Amino acid sequence: MAPSDSIVSSGPLTCCPRSKIKRAAKRASYERAPAYALIDRLKTAHVAFVEEGEPRIIPITAWRMGDNLYLHTLNGGRLAQRLNSGIQLCLSFAVTEEWVMSKSAFNHSANYQSLVLFGKATKVIDEAEFDAAFRTIIDDLEPDRWDQVRAPNVKERKATALFRVPIEEGAFKSRAGGPVEEPEDLELPVWHGNLKAE
């Protein structure tokens, strides 16, 4: 079963003051479907937290199984220790689809999709969940690959810390469409339109 097929909760993401979109609020969505589609597509999150009073942000592979996000790191390492401490995390996903080229410098923009989530991580101890989570990401990269490759051995399992973050609070935001021009700029002899982002 593909991750995008395994939506357990039918309710929207919860929205608190810290996760409510205020600027360009009409571009926001708290529905799970677009949020999950972006997670499943990118599989890379930036995980932010505060350590010793200073911000930290780490890009990391992250994937979804049902209504949970999973990420892994070196067991006993600094990141594993921070995740295991139960601190509040902020996780973001973003992709720029197109650059929006306007006739004025001010009105240049981007067509994008983004997602910001808030939550706390719990270390996965159960071996069945451990295998199911890694089966999900590996089979999503190539269908049925998990059954073809060697499963993790005891040493590899001990070296790996897998964490689960429930997908509960957050917001999805996106922009689509062409440039928005000022009436007085329309006659300027400058090309405008959308450029695919590389």
PDB file of C-alpha atoms in Angstrom:
ATOM      1  CA  MET A   1       0.000   0.000   0.000  1.00  0.00           C
ATOM      2  CA  ALA A   2       1.402   3.394  -0.971  1.00  0.00           C
ATOM      3  CA  PRO A   3       1.780   5.971   1.844  1.00  0.00           C
ATOM      4  CA  SER A   4      -0.671   8.317   0.119  1.00  0.00           C
ATOM      5  CA  ASP A   5      -3.332   5.567   0.252  1.00  0.00           C
ATOM      6  CA  SER A   6      -2.997   5.128   3.997  1.00  0.00           C
ATOM      7  CA  ILE A   7      -4.763   8.133   5.494  1.00  0.00           C
ATOM      8  CA  VAL A   8      -6.204   7.041   8.832  1.00  0.00           C
ATOM      9  CA  SER A   9      -7.633  10.321  10.117  1.00  0.00           C
ATOM     10  CA  SER A  10     -10.334  12.026   8.094  1.00  0.00           C
ATOM     11  CA  GLY A  11     -10.161  15.232  10.102  1.00  0.00           C
ATOM     12  CA  PRO A  12      -8.095  18.274   9.161  1.00  0.00           C
ATOM     13  CA  LEU A  13      -4.808  19.269  10.742  1.00  0.00           C
ATOM     14  CA  THR A  14      -5.294  21.117  13.986  1.00  0.00           C
ATOM     15  CA  CYS A  15      -4.599  24.833  13.830  1.00  0.00           C
ATOM     16  CA  CYS A  16      -3.231  26.836  16.760  1.00  0.00           C
ATOM     17  CA  PRO A  17      -2.021  30.457  16.803  1.00  0.00           C
ATOM     18  CA  ARG A  18       1.527  29.344  15.918  1.00  0.00           C
ATOM     19  CA  SER A  19       0.381  27.283  12.908  1.00  0.00           C
ATOM     20  CA  LYS A  20      -2.412  29.498  11.556  1.00  0.00           C
ATOM     21  CA  ILE A  21      -1.538  31.129   8.223  1.00  0.00           C
ATOM     22  CA  LYS A  22      -2.021  34.888   8.463  1.00  0.00           C
ATOM     23  CA  ARG A  23      -0.317  36.290   5.344  1.00  0.00           C
ATOM     24  CA  ALA A  24      -2.117  35.296   2.117  1.00  0.00           C
ATOM     25  CA  ALA A  25      -4.462  33.153   4.196  1.00  0.00           C
ATOM     26  CA  LYS A  26      -6.500  32.224   1.107  1.00  0.00           C
ATOM     27  CA  ARG A  27      -3.554  30.096  -0.035  1.00  0.00           C
ATOM     28  CA  ALA A  28      -3.666  27.997   3.130  1.00  0.00           C
ATOM     29  CA  SER A  29      -5.168  24.568   3.628  1.00  0.00           C
ATOM     30  CA  TYR A  30      -5.495  22.461   6.757  1.00  0.00           C
ATOM     31  CA  GLU A  31      -6.683  19.390   4.877  1.00  0.00           C
ATOM     32  CA  ARG A  32      -4.539  16.288   5.059  1.00  0.00           C
ATOM     33  CA  ALA A  33      -4.612  15.307   1.374  1.00  0.00           C
ATOM     34  CA  PRO A  34      -2.374  18.097  -0.030  1.00  0.00           C
ATOM     35  CA  ALA A  35      -0.111  17.961   3.031  1.00  0.00           C
ATOM     36  CA  TYR A  36       0.355  14.218   2.702  1.00  0.00           C
ATOM     37  CA  ALA A  37       0.908  14.429  -1.043  1.00  0.00           C
ATOM     38  CA  LEU A  38       3.789  16.876  -0.478  1.00  0.00           C
ATOM     39  CA  ILE A  39       5.388  14.700   2.219  1.00  0.00           C
ATOM     40  CA  ASP A  40       5.119  11.620   0.005  1.00  0.00           C
ATOM     41  CA  ARG A  41       6.589  13.473  -2.961  1.00  0.00           C
ATOM     42  CA  LEU A  42       9.567  15.123  -1.269  1.00  0.00           C
ATOM     43  CA  LYS A  43      10.547  12.789   1.585  1.00  0.00           C
ATOM     44  CA  THR A  44      12.912  15.477   2.872  1.00  0.00           C
ATOM     45  CA  ALA A  45      12.099  17.666   5.864  1.00  0.00           C
ATOM     46  CA  HIS A  46      13.910  20.416   7.682  1.00  0.00           C
ATOM     47  CA  VAL A  47      13.630  19.683  11.399  1.00  0.00           C
ATOM     48  CA  ALA A  48      13.966  22.698  13.676  1.00  0.00           C
ATOM     49  CA  PHE A  49      14.296  22.874  17.457  1.00  0.00           C
ATOM     50  CA  VAL A  50      15.925  24.959  20.159  1.00  0.00           C
ATOM     51  CA  GLU A  51      19.075  23.687  21.833  1.00  0.00           C
ATOM     52  CA  GLU A  52      20.834  25.597  24.630  1.00  0.00           C
ATOM     53  CA  GLY A  53      18.771  28.663  23.786  1.00  0.00           C
ATOM     54  CA  GLU A  54      19.797  28.680  20.123  1.00  0.00           C
ATOM     55  CA  PRO A  55      17.915  27.552  17.012  1.00  0.00           C
ATOM     56  CA  ARG A  56      18.941  24.423  15.144  1.00  0.00           C
ATOM     57  CA  ILE A  57      17.638  23.178  11.814  1.00  0.00           C
ATOM     58  CA  ILE A  58      18.615  19.905  10.174  1.00  0.00           C
ATOM     59  CA  PRO A  59      17.579  18.559   6.746  1.00  0.00           C
ATOM     60  CA  ILE A  60      16.682  14.890   7.008  1.00  0.00           C
ATOM     61  CA  THR A  61      14.865  12.128   5.144  1.00  0.00           C
ATOM     62  CA  ALA A  62      11.304  11.947   6.455  1.00  0.00           C
ATOM     63  CA  TRP A  63       8.435   9.831   5.242  1.00  0.00           C
ATOM     64  CA  ARG A  64       4.861   9.025   6.134  1.00  0.00           C
ATOM     65  CA  MET A  65       3.064   5.869   7.186  1.00  0.00           C
ATOM     66  CA  GLY A  66      -0.598   6.537   7.856  1.00  0.00           C
ATOM     67  CA  ASP A  67      -0.935   9.634  10.019  1.00  0.00           C
ATOM     68  CA  ASN A  68       2.630   9.476  11.338  1.00  0.00           C
ATOM     69  CA  LEU A  69       5.878  10.934  10.088  1.00  0.00           C
ATOM     70  CA  TYR A  70       9.052   8.878  10.483  1.00  0.00           C
ATOM     71  CA  LEU A  71      12.701   9.921  10.539  1.00  0.00           C
ATOM     72  CA  HIS A  72      15.850   8.063  11.455  1.00  0.00           C
ATOM     73  CA  THR A  73      19.313   8.914  12.628  1.00  0.00           C
ATOM     74  CA  LEU A  74      22.341   7.400  14.351  1.00  0.00           C
ATOM     75  CA  ASN A  75      21.362   5.723  17.599  1.00  0.00           C
ATOM     76  CA  GLY A  76      22.975   7.549  20.505  1.00  0.00           C
ATOM     77  CA  GLY A  77      23.971  10.506  18.337  1.00  0.00           C
ATOM     78  CA  ARG A  78      23.287  14.141  19.162  1.00  0.00           C
ATOM     79  CA  LEU A  79      20.150  14.353  17.046  1.00  0.00           C
ATOM     80  CA  ALA A  80      18.772  11.104  18.464  1.00  0.00           C
ATOM     81  CA  GLN A  81      19.316  12.438  21.979  1.00  0.00           C
ATOM     82  CA  ARG A  82      17.473  15.646  21.193  1.00  0.00           C
ATOM     83  CA  LEU A  83      14.567  13.873  19.510  1.00  0.00           C
ATOM     84  CA  ASN A  84      14.325  11.380  22.361  1.00  0.00           C
ATOM     85  CA  SER A  85      14.117  14.186  24.934  1.00  0.00           C
ATOM     86  CA  GLY A  86      10.570  15.066  23.873  1.00  0.00           C
ATOM     87  CA  ILE A  87      11.335  18.637  22.834  1.00  0.00           C
ATOM     88  CA  GLN A  88       8.947  20.541  20.591  1.00  0.00           C
ATOM     89  CA  LEU A  89       9.835  20.204  16.899  1.00  0.00           C
ATOM     90  CA  CYS A  90       8.943  22.263  13.858  1.00  0.00           C
ATOM     91  CA  LEU A  91       9.192  20.362  10.564  1.00  0.00           C
ATOM     92  CA  SER A  92       8.925  21.942   7.137  1.00  0.00           C
ATOM     93  CA  PHE A  93       8.628  20.709   3.555  1.00  0.00           C
ATOM     94  CA  ALA A  94       8.765  23.034   0.533  1.00  0.00           C
ATOM     95  CA  VAL A  95       9.181  22.943  -3.225  1.00  0.00           C
ATOM     96  CA  THR A  96       9.261  25.740  -5.793  1.00  0.00           C
ATOM     97  CA  GLU A  97       7.505  24.696  -9.001  1.00  0.00           C
ATOM     98  CA  GLU A  98       7.837  27.874 -11.092  1.00  0.00           C
ATOM     99  CA  TRP A  99       9.288  31.350 -10.962  1.00  0.00           C
ATOM    100  CA  VAL A 100       6.644  33.945 -11.746  1.00  0.00           C
ATOM    101  CA  MET A 101       8.170  36.677 -13.905  1.00  0.00           C
ATOM    102  CA  SER A 102       6.432  40.045 -13.786  1.00  0.00           C
ATOM    103  CA  LYS A 103       6.822  43.300 -15.684  1.00  0.00           C
ATOM    104  CA  SER A 104       7.767  44.948 -12.389  1.00  0.00           C
ATOM    105  CA  ALA A 105      10.525  43.907 -10.009  1.00  0.00           C
ATOM    106  CA  PHE A 106       8.200  44.071  -7.008  1.00  0.00           C
ATOM    107  CA  ASN A 107       5.620  41.640  -8.417  1.00  0.00           C
ATOM    108  CA  HIS A 108       7.978  38.759  -9.228  1.00  0.00           C
ATOM    109  CA  SER A 109       6.877  35.709  -7.279  1.00  0.00           C
ATOM    110  CA  ALA A 110       6.993  31.904  -7.137  1.00  0.00           C
ATOM    111  CA  ASN A 111       4.535  29.073  -7.509  1.00  0.00           C
ATOM    112  CA  TYR A 112       5.225  26.724  -4.625  1.00  0.00           C
ATOM    113  CA  GLN A 113       3.903  24.196  -2.165  1.00  0.00           C
ATOM    114  CA  SER A 114       4.901  24.224   1.491  1.00  0.00           C
ATOM    115  CA  LEU A 115       3.987  22.518   4.730  1.00  0.00           C
ATOM    116  CA  VAL A 116       4.889  23.314   8.329  1.00  0.00           C
ATOM    117  CA  LEU A 117       4.158  20.807  11.098  1.00  0.00           C
ATOM    118  CA  PHE A 118       4.573  20.921  14.864  1.00  0.00           C
ATOM    119  CA  GLY A 119       5.023  17.868  17.064  1.00  0.00           C
ATOM    120  CA  LYS A 120       7.147  15.739  19.343  1.00  0.00           C
ATOM    121  CA  ALA A 121       9.072  12.601  18.450  1.00  0.00           C
ATOM    122  CA  THR A 122       8.799   9.203  20.084  1.00  0.00           C
ATOM    123  CA  LYS A 123      11.440   6.534  19.563  1.00  0.00           C
ATOM    124  CA  VAL A 124      10.132   3.398  17.850  1.00  0.00           C
ATOM    125  CA  ILE A 125      10.937   0.353  19.975  1.00  0.00           C
ATOM    126  CA  ASP A 126       8.568  -2.195  18.454  1.00  0.00           C
ATOM    127  CA  GLU A 127      10.394  -4.300  15.865  1.00  0.00           C
ATOM    128  CA  ALA A 128       7.282  -4.820  13.726  1.00  0.00           C
ATOM    129  CA  GLU A 129       6.693  -1.061  13.472  1.00  0.00           C
ATOM    130  CA  PHE A 130      10.396  -0.546  12.749  1.00  0.00           C
ATOM    131  CA  ASP A 131      10.222  -2.959   9.809  1.00  0.00           C
ATOM    132  CA  ALA A 132       6.866  -1.626   8.586  1.00  0.00           C
ATOM    133  CA  ALA A 133       8.167   1.942   8.535  1.00  0.00           C
ATOM    134  CA  PHE A 134      11.298   1.055   6.579  1.00  0.00           C
ATOM    135  CA  ARG A 135       9.289  -1.201   4.251  1.00  0.00           C
ATOM    136  CA  THR A 136       7.058   1.803   3.520  1.00  0.00           C
ATOM    137  CA  ILE A 137       9.886   4.118   2.427  1.00  0.00           C
ATOM    138  CA  ILE A 138      11.807   1.451   0.501  1.00  0.00           C
ATOM    139  CA  ASP A 139       8.720   0.151  -1.328  1.00  0.00           C
ATOM    140  CA  ASP A 140       7.670   3.718  -2.099  1.00  0.00           C
ATOM    141  CA  LEU A 141      11.020   4.280  -3.835  1.00  0.00           C
ATOM    142  CA  GLU A 142      10.597   1.056  -5.816  1.00  0.00           C
ATOM    143  CA  PRO A 143       7.523  -1.199  -5.437  1.00  0.00           C
ATOM    144  CA  ASP A 144       8.153  -4.528  -3.688  1.00  0.00           C
ATOM    145  CA  ARG A 145      11.848  -3.776  -3.142  1.00  0.00           C
ATOM    146  CA  TRP A 146      11.722  -4.618   0.582  1.00  0.00           C
ATOM    147  CA  ASP A 147      11.018  -8.269  -0.240  1.00  0.00           C
ATOM    148  CA  GLN A 148      14.051  -8.394  -2.543  1.00  0.00           C
ATOM    149  CA  VAL A 149      16.697  -6.832  -0.300  1.00  0.00           C
ATOM    150  CA  ARG A 150      18.297  -8.109   2.902  1.00  0.00           C
ATOM    151  CA  ALA A 151      16.452  -6.989   6.019  1.00  0.00           C
ATOM    152  CA  PRO A 152      18.394  -5.048   8.679  1.00  0.00           C
ATOM    153  CA  ASN A 153      20.509  -7.283  10.902  1.00  0.00           C
ATOM    154  CA  VAL A 154      20.923  -6.962  14.669  1.00  0.00           C
ATOM    155  CA  LYS A 155      23.946  -4.665  14.405  1.00  0.00           C
ATOM    156  CA  GLU A 156      22.184  -2.354  11.925  1.00  0.00           C
ATOM    157  CA  ARG A 157      19.060  -2.187  14.075  1.00  0.00           C
ATOM    158  CA  LYS A 158      21.116  -1.223  17.120  1.00  0.00           C
ATOM    159  CA  ALA A 159      22.868   1.501  15.118  1.00  0.00           C
ATOM    160  CA  THR A 160      19.589   3.034  13.924  1.00  0.00           C
ATOM    161  CA  ALA A 161      17.234   5.239  15.916  1.00  0.00           C
ATOM    162  CA  LEU A 162      13.796   5.499  14.291  1.00  0.00           C
ATOM    163  CA  PHE A 163      11.396   8.176  15.491  1.00  0.00           C
ATOM    164  CA  ARG A 164       7.668   8.676  14.983  1.00  0.00           C
ATOM    165  CA  VAL A 165       6.067  12.134  14.921  1.00  0.00           C
ATOM    166  CA  PRO A 166       2.246  12.158  14.834  1.00  0.00           C
ATOM    167  CA  ILE A 167       0.918  14.426  12.091  1.00  0.00           C
ATOM    168  CA  GLU A 168      -1.540  16.550  14.040  1.00  0.00           C
ATOM    169  CA  GLU A 169      -0.856  20.286  13.948  1.00  0.00           C
ATOM    170  CA  GLY A 170       0.250  22.285  10.919  1.00  0.00           C
ATOM    171  CA  ALA A 171      -0.660  24.097   7.731  1.00  0.00           C
ATOM    172  CA  PHE A 172      -0.193  23.620   4.007  1.00  0.00           C
ATOM    173  CA  LYS A 173       0.242  26.637   1.734  1.00  0.00           C
ATOM    174  CA  SER A 174       0.610  27.000  -2.019  1.00  0.00           C
ATOM    175  CA  ARG A 175       0.551  29.447  -4.901  1.00  0.00           C
ATOM    176  CA  ALA A 176      -0.329  28.775  -8.538  1.00  0.00           C
ATOM    177  CA  GLY A 177      -0.935  30.986 -11.546  1.00  0.00           C
ATOM    178  CA  GLY A 178       0.720  33.738 -13.476  1.00  0.00           C
ATOM    179  CA  PRO A 179       2.049  37.195 -12.628  1.00  0.00           C
ATOM    180  CA  VAL A 180      -0.132  39.882 -11.107  1.00  0.00           C
ATOM    181  CA  GLU A 181       0.539  43.123 -12.955  1.00  0.00           C
ATOM    182  CA  GLU A 182      -0.176  46.749 -12.186  1.00  0.00           C
ATOM    183  CA  PRO A 183      -2.376  48.294 -14.909  1.00  0.00           C
ATOM    184  CA  GLU A 184       0.240  50.921 -15.704  1.00  0.00           C
ATOM    185  CA  ASP A 185       2.864  48.205 -16.322  1.00  0.00           C
ATOM    186  CA  LEU A 186       0.934  46.204 -18.903  1.00  0.00           C
ATOM    187  CA  GLU A 187       2.308  48.153 -21.873  1.00  0.00           C
ATOM    188  CA  LEU A 188       5.949  47.762 -20.830  1.00  0.00           C
ATOM    189  CA  PRO A 189       7.907  45.905 -23.562  1.00  0.00           C
ATOM    190  CA  VAL A 190       9.049  43.183 -21.127  1.00  0.00           C
ATOM    191  CA  TRP A 191       8.270  39.474 -21.317  1.00  0.00           C
ATOM    192  CA  HIS A 192       6.254  38.114 -18.430  1.00  0.00           C
ATOM    193  CA  GLY A 193       5.040  34.638 -17.548  1.00  0.00           C
ATOM    194  CA  ASN A 194       6.144  31.523 -15.695  1.00  0.00           C
ATOM    195  CA  LEU A 195       9.547  29.828 -15.767  1.00  0.00           C
ATOM    196  CA  LYS A 196       9.865  26.234 -14.582  1.00  0.00           C
ATOM    197  CA  ALA A 197      12.100  26.061 -11.534  1.00  0.00           C
ATOM    198  CA  GLU A 198      15.198  23.891 -12.000  1.00  0.00           C
TER     199      GLU A 198
END
